[in-house]
Amino acid sequence: MPETNYIPINTFMVKILKVSAPGKIILSGEHAVVYGFPAIATAVDKRITIDRNGKIDSDLPIGSGLGSSAAFAVATSAFEINNLDLDEINKRAYEIERVYHGSPSGLDNSTVTYGGFLWYKKESNGNKTIKKIYVKAKLPKFYLLNSGKPDESTKEMVEMVAERYKKERRYTLGIFRGIENVTKGFLEFLTGDVEHNLGELMSENERLLEGLGVVSDKAKNIIRTIEKNGGYAKISGAGGRKLGSGMILIYHRDKDKLERLFEGESTTVTPVRLGENGVKIETE
Ligand code: PMV
C-alpha cells in the first residue's frame, strides 16, 4: 500500500490504550488466492477491541471465517509498535498468522488492517498486490448466518484443497479460473464500471466453492433454503466439510422473510455492514 497510509498519530509516543480491529468477509477468491488468483475481501462492522491491560471484547466468533484470528493479530501488532503504521502492522500480523495457519495468503490480515474493500493478489514473484477498491455502487443490505464452527481448521482446509490440486489439477484449476471470473465481476460491480447481478455473482461463487469441496451438507442445506426463498448466499473463508462451514454471507431483499426462514433455530440472521474501517485507535 502507498506510504500515505502512515498516520503519524503517535508522534509524541503517547501510549496507545485501546485498539480495535474489524472482522472480515471474503466476497470472492478464498482458496483460489493461495494459488495466485485474485480475491476481494472487506472489513465488517463487527470488531475485536483490546486494551492495554489485555482485556478483550469481541463480536467475532472464533474460527468461523469472520477473521477473528487476523483481527487479534492486527490489534496486538498495533499495540506492539504503539502507532498506526499500517504497513508495519500488516507485516507483523502476517508473521503471527503464519505461526497459526502455516502459509496463509495474507488476505485476512491485510483486509483487517486497511479496511474498506480490498483487491488482493499474490504475484508469481512473491510480491503481493493490495489495492483499495473505490466503491461507486450502491450496496444493498447484507446479512450473516453462522452455519456452525467447522470441524477442520483453515490450515486443514487449505491442505485438503492442495491435495485435490495435486490429484485433479485440471479440475481444480478450472474452478479457480471460474472464481477469478467472479472476482473480476465483483470488482466491476463495486466500481460501477459494468452492470452485474450481485446475487448471481454470489451464487456462482458458492457453486464453485461447493465444486471445490469446501462446503458441508449442513451449510449447503441452509444456502438452498435461502435460494429457494428468493435470496442469494455464499460461505466466506476456508469453509468446512464435516460440520458447519462458518459464516454465510446473504443478500435478500426481504429481511422479514429471511428471518422467518430461520425462526426458532439456534442460528439467527444478523445484519452486517461491509466496507468498514480497518484497525483504529479507540479513545476511552
Ligand atoms: O481464515 P478464513 O476461514 O477466512 O480463510 C482464509 C482464506 C483462505 O483463502 C482459505 C486461506 C488464505 O490463506 O487465504
PDB file of N, CA and C in Angstrom, residues 24-71:
ATOM      1  N   LYS A  24     -13.666  -9.682   8.970  1.00  0.00           N
ATOM      2  CA  LYS A  24     -13.678  -9.555   7.514  1.00  0.00           C
ATOM      3  C   LYS A  24     -14.575 -10.628   6.861  1.00  0.00           C
ATOM      4  N   ILE A  25     -14.990 -10.286   5.674  1.00  0.00           N
ATOM      5  CA  ILE A  25     -15.747 -11.240   4.853  1.00  0.00           C
ATOM      6  C   ILE A  25     -15.036 -11.311   3.507  1.00  0.00           C
ATOM      7  N   ILE A  26     -14.874 -12.509   2.976  1.00  0.00           N
ATOM      8  CA  ILE A  26     -14.306 -12.628   1.629  1.00  0.00           C
ATOM      9  C   ILE A  26     -15.470 -12.672   0.633  1.00  0.00           C
ATOM     10  N   LEU A  27     -15.518 -11.700  -0.267  1.00  0.00           N
ATOM     11  CA  LEU A  27     -16.596 -11.692  -1.270  1.00  0.00           C
ATOM     12  C   LEU A  27     -16.353 -12.760  -2.315  1.00  0.00           C
ATOM     13  N   SER A  28     -15.106 -12.884  -2.720  1.00  0.00           N
ATOM     14  CA  SER A  28     -14.768 -13.891  -3.728  1.00  0.00           C
ATOM     15  C   SER A  28     -13.264 -14.119  -3.755  1.00  0.00           C
ATOM     16  N   GLY A  29     -12.864 -15.371  -3.917  1.00  0.00           N
ATOM     17  CA  GLY A  29     -11.440 -15.654  -4.110  1.00  0.00           C
ATOM     18  C   GLY A  29     -10.797 -16.494  -3.026  1.00  0.00           C
ATOM     19  N   GLU A  30     -11.585 -16.885  -1.982  1.00  0.00           N
ATOM     20  CA  GLU A  30     -10.977 -17.741  -0.971  1.00  0.00           C
ATOM     21  C   GLU A  30     -10.464 -19.018  -1.639  1.00  0.00           C
ATOM     22  N   HIS A  31      -9.428 -19.570  -1.111  1.00  0.00           N
ATOM     23  CA  HIS A  31      -8.698 -20.734  -1.630  1.00  0.00           C
ATOM     24  C   HIS A  31      -7.968 -20.416  -2.942  1.00  0.00           C
ATOM     25  N   ALA A  32      -8.663 -19.872  -3.940  1.00  0.00           N
ATOM     26  CA  ALA A  32      -8.001 -19.546  -5.211  1.00  0.00           C
ATOM     27  C   ALA A  32      -6.841 -18.574  -4.958  1.00  0.00           C
ATOM     28  N   VAL A  33      -6.999 -17.703  -3.964  1.00  0.00           N
ATOM     29  CA  VAL A  33      -5.996 -16.676  -3.670  1.00  0.00           C
ATOM     30  C   VAL A  33      -4.653 -17.301  -3.264  1.00  0.00           C
ATOM     31  N   VAL A  34      -4.701 -18.488  -2.669  1.00  0.00           N
ATOM     32  CA  VAL A  34      -3.493 -19.188  -2.255  1.00  0.00           C
ATOM     33  C   VAL A  34      -2.651 -19.569  -3.490  1.00  0.00           C
ATOM     34  N   TYR A  35      -3.317 -19.730  -4.640  1.00  0.00           N
ATOM     35  CA  TYR A  35      -2.657 -20.157  -5.885  1.00  0.00           C
ATOM     36  C   TYR A  35      -2.401 -18.987  -6.847  1.00  0.00           C
ATOM     37  N   GLY A  36      -2.502 -17.764  -6.312  1.00  0.00           N
ATOM     38  CA  GLY A  36      -2.154 -16.599  -7.131  1.00  0.00           C
ATOM     39  C   GLY A  36      -3.312 -15.979  -7.890  1.00  0.00           C
ATOM     40  N   PHE A  37      -4.539 -16.436  -7.620  1.00  0.00           N
ATOM     41  CA  PHE A  37      -5.702 -15.811  -8.256  1.00  0.00           C
ATOM     42  C   PHE A  37      -6.192 -14.666  -7.357  1.00  0.00           C
ATOM     43  N   PRO A  38      -6.827 -13.660  -7.957  1.00  0.00           N
ATOM     44  CA  PRO A  38      -7.216 -12.506  -7.137  1.00  0.00           C
ATOM     45  C   PRO A  38      -8.387 -12.786  -6.205  1.00  0.00           C
ATOM     46  N   ALA A  39      -8.461 -12.004  -5.152  1.00  0.00           N
ATOM     47  CA  ALA A  39      -9.594 -12.111  -4.225  1.00  0.00           C
ATOM     48  C   ALA A  39     -10.054 -10.715  -3.837  1.00  0.00           C
ATOM     49  N   ILE A  40     -11.316 -10.626  -3.445  1.00  0.00           N
ATOM     50  CA  ILE A  40     -11.835  -9.364  -2.901  1.00  0.00           C
ATOM     51  C   ILE A  40     -12.403  -9.653  -1.517  1.00  0.00           C
ATOM     52  N   ALA A  41     -11.936  -8.888  -0.544  1.00  0.00           N
ATOM     53  CA  ALA A  41     -12.447  -9.051   0.815  1.00  0.00           C
ATOM     54  C   ALA A  41     -12.753  -7.678   1.389  1.00  0.00           C
ATOM     55  N   THR A  42     -13.543  -7.670   2.442  1.00  0.00           N
ATOM     56  CA  THR A  42     -13.955  -6.391   3.014  1.00  0.00           C
ATOM     57  C   THR A  42     -14.065  -6.462   4.535  1.00  0.00           C
ATOM     58  N   ALA A  43     -13.828  -5.328   5.181  1.00  0.00           N
ATOM     59  CA  ALA A  43     -13.960  -5.258   6.636  1.00  0.00           C
ATOM     60  C   ALA A  43     -15.434  -5.082   6.999  1.00  0.00           C
ATOM     61  N   VAL A  44     -15.841  -5.668   8.124  1.00  0.00           N
ATOM     62  CA  VAL A  44     -17.252  -5.606   8.537  1.00  0.00           C
ATOM     63  C   VAL A  44     -17.414  -4.795   9.834  1.00  0.00           C
ATOM     64  N   ASP A  45     -18.672  -4.542  10.195  1.00  0.00           N
ATOM     65  CA  ASP A  45     -18.932  -3.701  11.369  1.00  0.00           C
ATOM     66  C   ASP A  45     -19.001  -4.506  12.668  1.00  0.00           C
ATOM     67  N   LYS A  46     -18.253  -5.588  12.701  1.00  0.00           N
ATOM     68  CA  LYS A  46     -18.123  -6.356  13.944  1.00  0.00           C
ATOM     69  C   LYS A  46     -16.627  -6.383  14.253  1.00  0.00           C
ATOM     70  N   ARG A  47     -16.286  -6.043  15.508  1.00  0.00           N
ATOM     71  CA  ARG A  47     -14.877  -5.797  15.800  1.00  0.00           C
ATOM     72  C   ARG A  47     -14.399  -6.501  17.052  1.00  0.00           C
ATOM     73  N   ILE A  48     -13.063  -6.555  17.155  1.00  0.00           N
ATOM     74  CA  ILE A  48     -12.445  -7.005  18.399  1.00  0.00           C
ATOM     75  C   ILE A  48     -11.761  -5.779  19.008  1.00  0.00           C
ATOM     76  N   THR A  49     -11.917  -5.571  20.302  1.00  0.00           N
ATOM     77  CA  THR A  49     -11.283  -4.432  20.960  1.00  0.00           C
ATOM     78  C   THR A  49     -10.384  -4.960  22.074  1.00  0.00           C
ATOM     79  N   ILE A  50      -9.153  -4.466  22.074  1.00  0.00           N
ATOM     80  CA  ILE A  50      -8.191  -4.922  23.096  1.00  0.00           C
ATOM     81  C   ILE A  50      -7.654  -3.698  23.834  1.00  0.00           C
ATOM     82  N   ASP A  51      -7.583  -3.791  25.150  1.00  0.00           N
ATOM     83  CA  ASP A  51      -6.978  -2.661  25.856  1.00  0.00           C
ATOM     84  C   ASP A  51      -5.608  -3.065  26.423  1.00  0.00           C
ATOM     85  N   ARG A  52      -4.921  -2.060  26.908  1.00  0.00           N
ATOM     86  CA  ARG A  52      -3.533  -2.268  27.330  1.00  0.00           C
ATOM     87  C   ARG A  52      -3.396  -3.306  28.445  1.00  0.00           C
ATOM     88  N   ASN A  53      -4.474  -3.476  29.238  1.00  0.00           N
ATOM     89  CA  ASN A  53      -4.401  -4.475  30.315  1.00  0.00           C
ATOM     90  C   ASN A  53      -4.691  -5.887  29.816  1.00  0.00           C
ATOM     91  N   GLY A  54      -4.882  -6.004  28.513  1.00  0.00           N
ATOM     92  CA  GLY A  54      -5.115  -7.338  27.958  1.00  0.00           C
ATOM     93  C   GLY A  54      -6.582  -7.732  27.911  1.00  0.00           C
ATOM     94  N   LYS A  55      -7.479  -6.813  28.275  1.00  0.00           N
ATOM     95  CA  LYS A  55      -8.909  -7.129  28.249  1.00  0.00           C
ATOM     96  C   LYS A  55      -9.394  -7.138  26.794  1.00  0.00           C
ATOM     97  N   ILE A  56     -10.072  -8.220  26.456  1.00  0.00           N
ATOM     98  CA  ILE A  56     -10.536  -8.369  25.073  1.00  0.00           C
ATOM     99  C   ILE A  56     -12.055  -8.349  25.031  1.00  0.00           C
ATOM    100  N   ASP A  57     -12.580  -7.561  24.117  1.00  0.00           N
ATOM    101  CA  ASP A  57     -14.025  -7.501  23.877  1.00  0.00           C
ATOM    102  C   ASP A  57     -14.224  -7.881  22.423  1.00  0.00           C
ATOM    103  N   SER A  58     -15.032  -8.889  22.126  1.00  0.00           N
ATOM    104  CA  SER A  58     -15.102  -9.289  20.724  1.00  0.00           C
ATOM    105  C   SER A  58     -16.510  -9.620  20.260  1.00  0.00           C
ATOM    106  N   ASP A  59     -16.846  -9.133  19.049  1.00  0.00           N
ATOM    107  CA  ASP A  59     -18.119  -9.517  18.408  1.00  0.00           C
ATOM    108  C   ASP A  59     -17.870 -10.664  17.441  1.00  0.00           C
ATOM    109  N   LEU A  60     -16.624 -11.162  17.394  1.00  0.00           N
ATOM    110  CA  LEU A  60     -16.271 -12.121  16.342  1.00  0.00           C
ATOM    111  C   LEU A  60     -16.189 -13.549  16.871  1.00  0.00           C
ATOM    112  N   PRO A  61     -17.045 -14.428  16.382  1.00  0.00           N
ATOM    113  CA  PRO A  61     -16.931 -15.828  16.796  1.00  0.00           C
ATOM    114  C   PRO A  61     -15.604 -16.411  16.311  1.00  0.00           C
ATOM    115  N   ILE A  62     -15.024 -17.282  17.117  1.00  0.00           N
ATOM    116  CA  ILE A  62     -13.698 -17.833  16.795  1.00  0.00           C
ATOM    117  C   ILE A  62     -13.807 -18.933  15.732  1.00  0.00           C
ATOM    118  N   GLY A  63     -12.910 -18.873  14.758  1.00  0.00           N
ATOM    119  CA  GLY A  63     -12.804 -19.957  13.774  1.00  0.00           C
ATOM    120  C   GLY A  63     -14.030 -20.136  12.898  1.00  0.00           C
ATOM    121  N   SER A  64     -14.685 -19.049  12.542  1.00  0.00           N
ATOM    122  CA  SER A  64     -15.882 -19.178  11.702  1.00  0.00           C
ATOM    123  C   SER A  64     -15.815 -18.341  10.433  1.00  0.00           C
ATOM    124  N   GLY A  65     -14.590 -18.014  10.011  1.00  0.00           N
ATOM    125  CA  GLY A  65     -14.434 -17.304   8.740  1.00  0.00           C
ATOM    126  C   GLY A  65     -14.666 -15.812   8.825  1.00  0.00           C
ATOM    127  N   LEU A  66     -14.821 -15.292  10.032  1.00  0.00           N
ATOM    128  CA  LEU A  66     -15.006 -13.832  10.152  1.00  0.00           C
ATOM    129  C   LEU A  66     -13.690 -13.124  10.456  1.00  0.00           C
ATOM    130  N   GLY A  67     -12.613 -13.885  10.463  1.00  0.00           N
ATOM    131  CA  GLY A  67     -11.296 -13.262  10.622  1.00  0.00           C
ATOM    132  C   GLY A  67     -10.928 -12.914  12.049  1.00  0.00           C
ATOM    133  N   SER A  68     -11.456 -13.690  13.018  1.00  0.00           N
ATOM    134  CA  SER A  68     -11.152 -13.358  14.412  1.00  0.00           C
ATOM    135  C   SER A  68      -9.651 -13.443  14.691  1.00  0.00           C
ATOM    136  N   SER A  69      -8.985 -14.431  14.134  1.00  0.00           N
ATOM    137  CA  SER A  69      -7.555 -14.575  14.437  1.00  0.00           C
ATOM    138  C   SER A  69      -6.751 -13.444  13.794  1.00  0.00           C
ATOM    139  N   ALA A  70      -7.124 -13.041  12.589  1.00  0.00           N
ATOM    140  CA  ALA A  70      -6.422 -11.924  11.936  1.00  0.00           C
ATOM    141  C   ALA A  70      -6.680 -10.625  12.700  1.00  0.00           C
ATOM    142  N   ALA A  71      -7.911 -10.423  13.158  1.00  0.00           N
ATOM    143  CA  ALA A  71      -8.240  -9.191  13.897  1.00  0.00           C
ATOM    144  C   ALA A  71      -7.420  -9.122  15.185  1.00  0.00           C
TER     145      ALA A  71
END
